[in-house]
Amino acid sequence: MKALLLIDIQNDFVPGGSLAVPGGDAVVALANQLQPRFELVVATQDWHPAGHGSFAGTHPGRQPFEQGELHGLLQTLWPDHCVQGTAGAEFVPGLDQHRIEAIFRKGTNPAIDSYSGFFDNGHRKSTGLADYLRGRGVTAVYLAGLAADFCVYFSALDALQEGFAVFFVEDATRAISAEGYQQARADLAQRGARFVTTADVVVSG
Ligand code: VGL
Ligand code: ZN
């Protein structure tokens, strides 16, 4: 069984949002086209408390996109984004939500960031997503959403490590950094992820 994982398709990650991914709004229509091709659709939602340790604003004198450290882990400092209960944390209004069976929230611990939908960045705590998918008989996951070089990438890495076949729906993602994405793509390809397009999925079912 294959599942579609819609990663962080939230207002703060599309143009107009606080951590806008260039062209991020383009993934919404593709995510909607993909959904009817899957028996199971799951979404992740970046869901930070105000003052999260990954926010530049939490660290006096630090600027967004600088590198810092958070409890011993390297940490890019981000603009404040996806704060629990704010409009920026909501799914993009154009995203069809009626077939999303479960939403896995992440980034809730202020002391650690969580790019992957499966684990926090220190691999200390699981969200339960892998067990949920296995419980539903899923063996292959297709990933779409934002951002290709962060949350989609790290979700794909963990999915591979958890033993799922991984299909990266490349046109249904957008990256924060083109160079970062090239590295992420090469790494995933080397680990056995496959790269497909929305058309491949829609045509072949
Ligand atoms: C993301 C940076 C910080 C993402 C989330 O969804 O890719 N990136 N938080
Ligand atoms: Zn975040």
mmCIF file of C-alpha atoms and ligand atoms in Angstrom:
data_model
loop_
_atom_site.group_PDB
_atom_site.id
_atom_site.type_symbol
_atom_site.label_atom_id
_atom_site.label_comp_id
_atom_site.label_asym_id
_atom_site.label_seq_id
_atom_site.Cartn_x
_atom_site.Cartn_y
_atom_site.Cartn_z
ATOM 1 C CA MET A 1 0.000 0.000 0.000
ATOM 2 C CA LYS A 2 1.233 3.472 -0.808
ATOM 3 C CA ALA A 3 0.546 6.663 1.124
ATOM 4 C CA LEU A 4 0.845 10.323 0.180
ATOM 5 C CA LEU A 5 2.645 12.494 2.744
ATOM 6 C CA LEU A 6 1.873 16.198 2.403
ATOM 7 C CA ILE A 7 4.657 18.004 4.210
ATOM 8 C CA ASP A 8 4.070 21.417 5.811
ATOM 9 C CA ILE A 9 1.833 23.034 3.171
ATOM 10 C CA GLN A 10 1.274 25.992 5.475
ATOM 11 C CA ASN A 11 0.758 29.719 4.994
ATOM 12 C CA ASP A 12 4.129 30.731 6.434
ATOM 13 C CA PHE A 13 5.924 28.651 3.773
ATOM 14 C CA VAL A 14 4.225 30.234 0.741
ATOM 15 C CA PRO A 15 4.697 33.753 -0.663
ATOM 16 C CA GLY A 16 3.339 36.259 1.857
ATOM 17 C CA GLY A 17 4.354 34.022 4.767
ATOM 18 C CA SER A 18 7.181 34.667 7.212
ATOM 19 C CA LEU A 19 9.421 31.881 5.838
ATOM 20 C CA ALA A 20 8.213 31.926 2.259
ATOM 21 C CA VAL A 21 9.660 29.264 -0.011
ATOM 22 C CA PRO A 22 10.081 30.681 -3.542
ATOM 23 C CA GLY A 23 7.203 29.377 -5.654
ATOM 24 C CA GLY A 24 5.862 27.431 -2.688
ATOM 25 C CA ASP A 25 2.258 28.157 -3.619
ATOM 26 C CA ALA A 26 2.716 26.105 -6.814
ATOM 27 C CA VAL A 27 2.698 22.849 -4.840
ATOM 28 C CA VAL A 28 -0.910 23.263 -3.724
ATOM 29 C CA ALA A 29 -2.616 22.427 -7.034
ATOM 30 C CA LEU A 30 -0.305 19.447 -7.538
ATOM 31 C CA ALA A 31 -0.939 18.169 -4.018
ATOM 32 C CA ASN A 32 -4.665 18.324 -4.816
ATOM 33 C CA GLN A 33 -4.186 16.389 -8.079
ATOM 34 C CA LEU A 34 -2.177 13.714 -6.311
ATOM 35 C CA GLN A 35 -4.595 13.029 -3.466
ATOM 36 C CA PRO A 36 -7.279 11.012 -5.336
ATOM 37 C CA ARG A 37 -4.538 8.570 -6.451
ATOM 38 C CA PHE A 38 -3.916 7.435 -2.864
ATOM 39 C CA GLU A 39 -5.929 5.360 -0.466
ATOM 40 C CA LEU A 40 -4.196 7.102 2.418
ATOM 41 C CA VAL A 41 -3.265 10.770 2.659
ATOM 42 C CA VAL A 42 -1.414 12.094 5.706
ATOM 43 C CA ALA A 43 -0.200 15.628 6.381
ATOM 44 C CA THR A 44 2.464 17.090 8.618
ATOM 45 C CA GLN A 45 2.239 20.521 10.216
ATOM 46 C CA ASP A 46 5.131 22.554 11.589
ATOM 47 C CA TRP A 47 3.699 23.659 14.948
ATOM 48 C CA HIS A 48 6.004 25.725 17.107
ATOM 49 C CA PRO A 49 5.295 27.404 20.436
ATOM 50 C CA ALA A 50 6.023 31.165 20.471
ATOM 51 C CA GLY A 51 9.667 31.737 21.362
ATOM 52 C CA HIS A 52 10.803 28.420 19.849
ATOM 53 C CA GLY A 53 14.560 27.889 20.042
ATOM 54 C CA SER A 54 14.860 27.732 16.234
ATOM 55 C CA PHE A 55 13.609 31.307 15.860
ATOM 56 C CA ALA A 56 16.233 34.031 15.397
ATOM 57 C CA GLY A 57 13.986 36.315 17.431
ATOM 58 C CA THR A 58 14.451 34.070 20.449
ATOM 59 C CA HIS A 59 18.200 34.813 20.494
ATOM 60 C CA PRO A 60 19.021 38.496 21.082
ATOM 61 C CA GLY A 61 21.343 39.894 18.417
ATOM 62 C CA ARG A 62 20.920 36.978 16.028
ATOM 63 C CA GLN A 63 19.542 37.339 12.513
ATOM 64 C CA PRO A 64 17.363 34.963 10.478
ATOM 65 C CA PHE A 65 19.301 32.446 8.350
ATOM 66 C CA GLU A 66 22.431 32.649 10.512
ATOM 67 C CA GLN A 67 23.836 29.385 11.803
ATOM 68 C CA GLY A 68 23.589 28.834 15.518
ATOM 69 C CA GLU A 69 23.426 26.032 18.009
ATOM 70 C CA LEU A 70 20.507 24.654 19.934
ATOM 71 C CA HIS A 71 21.276 22.348 22.855
ATOM 72 C CA GLY A 72 24.324 20.922 21.119
ATOM 73 C CA LEU A 73 22.852 20.611 17.608
ATOM 74 C CA LEU A 74 23.712 22.884 14.684
ATOM 75 C CA GLN A 75 20.684 25.024 14.000
ATOM 76 C CA THR A 76 19.766 27.421 11.230
ATOM 77 C CA LEU A 77 18.009 30.342 12.891
ATOM 78 C CA TRP A 78 14.726 30.955 11.114
ATOM 79 C CA PRO A 79 12.323 33.850 11.012
ATOM 80 C CA ASP A 80 9.515 33.185 13.489
ATOM 81 C CA HIS A 81 7.113 30.868 11.665
ATOM 82 C CA CYS A 82 4.257 28.409 12.116
ATOM 83 C CA VAL A 83 3.463 29.547 15.637
ATOM 84 C CA GLN A 84 0.730 27.361 17.125
ATOM 85 C CA GLY A 85 -2.729 28.806 16.589
ATOM 86 C CA THR A 86 -1.680 31.591 14.219
ATOM 87 C CA ALA A 87 -2.792 32.047 10.600
ATOM 88 C CA GLY A 88 0.752 31.320 9.425
ATOM 89 C CA ALA A 89 0.555 27.822 10.868
ATOM 90 C CA GLU A 90 -2.702 26.972 9.085
ATOM 91 C CA PHE A 91 -2.693 24.874 5.933
ATOM 92 C CA VAL A 92 -2.808 26.967 2.763
ATOM 93 C CA PRO A 93 -6.525 27.613 2.139
ATOM 94 C CA GLY A 94 -6.403 26.144 -1.383
ATOM 95 C CA LEU A 95 -5.197 22.767 -0.086
ATOM 96 C CA ASP A 96 -7.925 20.165 -0.293
ATOM 97 C CA GLN A 97 -8.127 18.784 3.251
ATOM 98 C CA HIS A 98 -11.089 16.446 3.156
ATOM 99 C CA ARG A 99 -9.057 13.332 2.302
ATOM 100 C CA ILE A 100 -6.334 13.973 4.898
ATOM 101 C CA GLU A 101 -6.864 11.182 7.458
ATOM 102 C CA ALA A 102 -4.264 12.228 10.004
ATOM 103 C CA ILE A 103 -2.128 15.250 10.768
ATOM 104 C CA PHE A 104 1.211 14.817 12.507
ATOM 105 C CA ARG A 105 2.414 17.972 14.239
ATOM 106 C CA LYS A 106 6.073 18.578 14.934
ATOM 107 C CA GLY A 107 8.394 21.199 16.356
ATOM 108 C CA THR A 108 6.382 21.521 19.532
ATOM 109 C CA ASN A 109 9.348 21.175 21.906
ATOM 110 C CA PRO A 110 10.935 24.645 22.228
ATOM 111 C CA ALA A 111 14.364 23.097 22.861
ATOM 112 C CA ILE A 112 14.728 21.138 19.611
ATOM 113 C CA ASP A 113 13.777 21.617 15.965
ATOM 114 C CA SER A 114 12.006 18.978 13.963
ATOM 115 C CA TYR A 115 12.322 19.011 10.199
ATOM 116 C CA SER A 116 11.224 15.437 9.601
ATOM 117 C CA GLY A 117 7.658 14.336 10.071
ATOM 118 C CA PHE A 118 8.999 11.183 11.751
ATOM 119 C CA PHE A 119 11.518 12.350 14.376
ATOM 120 C CA ASP A 120 12.967 15.521 15.884
ATOM 121 C CA ASN A 121 16.390 16.611 14.608
ATOM 122 C CA GLY A 122 18.189 14.729 17.378
ATOM 123 C CA HIS A 123 16.208 11.542 16.666
ATOM 124 C CA ARG A 124 15.210 11.607 20.333
ATOM 125 C CA LYS A 125 11.443 11.517 19.999
ATOM 126 C CA SER A 126 9.278 9.860 17.382
ATOM 127 C CA THR A 127 6.040 11.446 16.219
ATOM 128 C CA GLY A 128 4.552 7.977 15.762
ATOM 129 C CA LEU A 129 4.210 8.467 12.007
ATOM 130 C CA ALA A 130 6.225 5.371 11.023
ATOM 131 C CA ASP A 131 4.207 3.090 13.294
ATOM 132 C CA TYR A 132 0.977 4.667 12.072
ATOM 133 C CA LEU A 133 1.925 3.985 8.467
ATOM 134 C CA ARG A 134 3.023 0.409 9.200
ATOM 135 C CA GLY A 135 -0.219 -0.144 11.088
ATOM 136 C CA ARG A 136 -2.090 0.849 7.958
ATOM 137 C CA GLY A 137 -0.072 -1.562 5.810
ATOM 138 C CA VAL A 138 1.912 1.144 4.041
ATOM 139 C CA THR A 139 5.128 0.061 2.326
ATOM 140 C CA ALA A 140 5.739 3.031 0.016
ATOM 141 C CA VAL A 141 5.471 6.758 0.680
ATOM 142 C CA TYR A 142 5.204 9.573 -1.845
ATOM 143 C CA LEU A 143 6.312 12.954 -0.556
ATOM 144 C CA ALA A 144 5.164 16.403 -1.647
ATOM 145 C CA GLY A 145 5.178 19.809 0.043
ATOM 146 C CA LEU A 146 7.625 22.255 1.616
ATOM 147 C CA ALA A 147 10.454 22.753 1.809
ATOM 148 C CA ALA A 148 12.247 20.329 -0.541
ATOM 149 C CA ASP A 149 15.651 20.919 1.082
ATOM 150 C CA PHE A 150 14.458 20.785 4.687
ATOM 151 C CA CYS A 151 11.288 19.133 5.885
ATOM 152 C CA VAL A 152 10.592 17.089 2.754
ATOM 153 C CA TYR A 153 14.235 16.007 2.560
ATOM 154 C CA PHE A 154 14.504 14.991 6.208
ATOM 155 C CA SER A 155 11.135 13.231 6.091
ATOM 156 C CA ALA A 156 12.336 11.267 3.050
ATOM 157 C CA LEU A 157 15.591 10.334 4.820
ATOM 158 C CA ASP A 158 13.731 9.015 7.854
ATOM 159 C CA ALA A 159 11.215 7.183 5.669
ATOM 160 C CA LEU A 160 14.094 5.363 3.951
ATOM 161 C CA GLN A 161 15.671 4.538 7.296
ATOM 162 C CA GLU A 162 12.325 3.207 8.528
ATOM 163 C CA GLY A 163 12.252 0.834 5.562
ATOM 164 C CA PHE A 164 9.666 2.485 3.332
ATOM 165 C CA ALA A 165 10.123 2.761 -0.408
ATOM 166 C CA VAL A 166 10.410 6.502 -1.041
ATOM 167 C CA PHE A 167 9.100 8.409 -4.028
ATOM 168 C CA PHE A 168 9.870 12.121 -4.094
ATOM 169 C CA VAL A 169 7.274 13.935 -6.213
ATOM 170 C CA GLU A 170 9.708 16.487 -7.440
ATOM 171 C CA ASP A 171 7.435 19.016 -9.163
ATOM 172 C CA ALA A 172 5.190 19.073 -6.090
ATOM 173 C CA THR A 173 7.955 20.461 -3.871
ATOM 174 C CA ARG A 174 9.921 23.730 -3.798
ATOM 175 C CA ALA A 175 13.217 24.460 -2.046
ATOM 176 C CA ILE A 176 14.439 27.314 0.136
ATOM 177 C CA SER A 177 17.885 27.058 -1.522
ATOM 178 C CA ALA A 178 18.603 25.605 -4.978
ATOM 179 C CA GLU A 179 22.119 24.514 -3.945
ATOM 180 C CA GLY A 180 20.830 22.951 -0.762
ATOM 181 C CA TYR A 181 18.292 21.018 -2.771
ATOM 182 C CA GLN A 182 20.899 19.706 -5.229
ATOM 183 C CA GLN A 183 22.842 18.227 -2.308
ATOM 184 C CA ALA A 184 19.720 16.822 -0.716
ATOM 185 C CA ARG A 185 18.604 15.282 -4.006
ATOM 186 C CA ALA A 186 21.971 13.615 -4.612
ATOM 187 C CA ASP A 187 21.977 12.227 -1.081
ATOM 188 C CA LEU A 188 18.458 10.817 -1.402
ATOM 189 C CA ALA A 189 19.158 9.315 -4.821
ATOM 190 C CA GLN A 190 22.263 7.617 -3.476
ATOM 191 C CA ARG A 191 20.194 6.150 -0.622
ATOM 192 C CA GLY A 192 17.617 4.717 -2.985
ATOM 193 C CA ALA A 193 14.837 7.303 -3.147
ATOM 194 C CA ARG A 194 13.168 7.616 -6.537
ATOM 195 C CA PHE A 195 12.163 10.866 -8.174
ATOM 196 C CA VAL A 196 8.853 11.104 -9.973
ATOM 197 C CA THR A 197 6.492 13.804 -11.237
ATOM 198 C CA THR A 198 2.843 14.420 -10.489
ATOM 199 C CA ALA A 199 2.038 13.357 -14.057
ATOM 200 C CA ASP A 200 3.798 10.004 -13.524
ATOM 201 C CA VAL A 201 1.624 9.345 -10.485
ATOM 202 C CA VAL A 202 -1.623 10.589 -11.971
ATOM 203 C CA VAL A 203 -1.180 8.636 -15.214
ATOM 204 C CA SER A 204 0.084 5.376 -13.736
ATOM 205 C CA GLY A 205 -2.285 5.501 -10.727
HETATM 206 C C1 VGL B 1 10.803 24.001 7.604
HETATM 207 C C2 VGL B 1 12.503 25.379 8.265
HETATM 208 C C3 VGL B 1 11.981 25.466 9.530
HETATM 209 C C4 VGL B 1 10.173 23.201 6.510
HETATM 210 C C5 VGL B 1 10.261 24.064 8.872
HETATM 211 O O1 VGL B 1 8.962 22.901 6.590
HETATM 212 O O2 VGL B 1 10.891 22.845 5.550
HETATM 213 N N1 VGL B 1 11.935 24.639 7.314
HETATM 214 N N2 VGL B 1 10.861 24.803 9.816
HETATM 215 ZN ZN ZN B 2 9.882 25.155 11.668
#
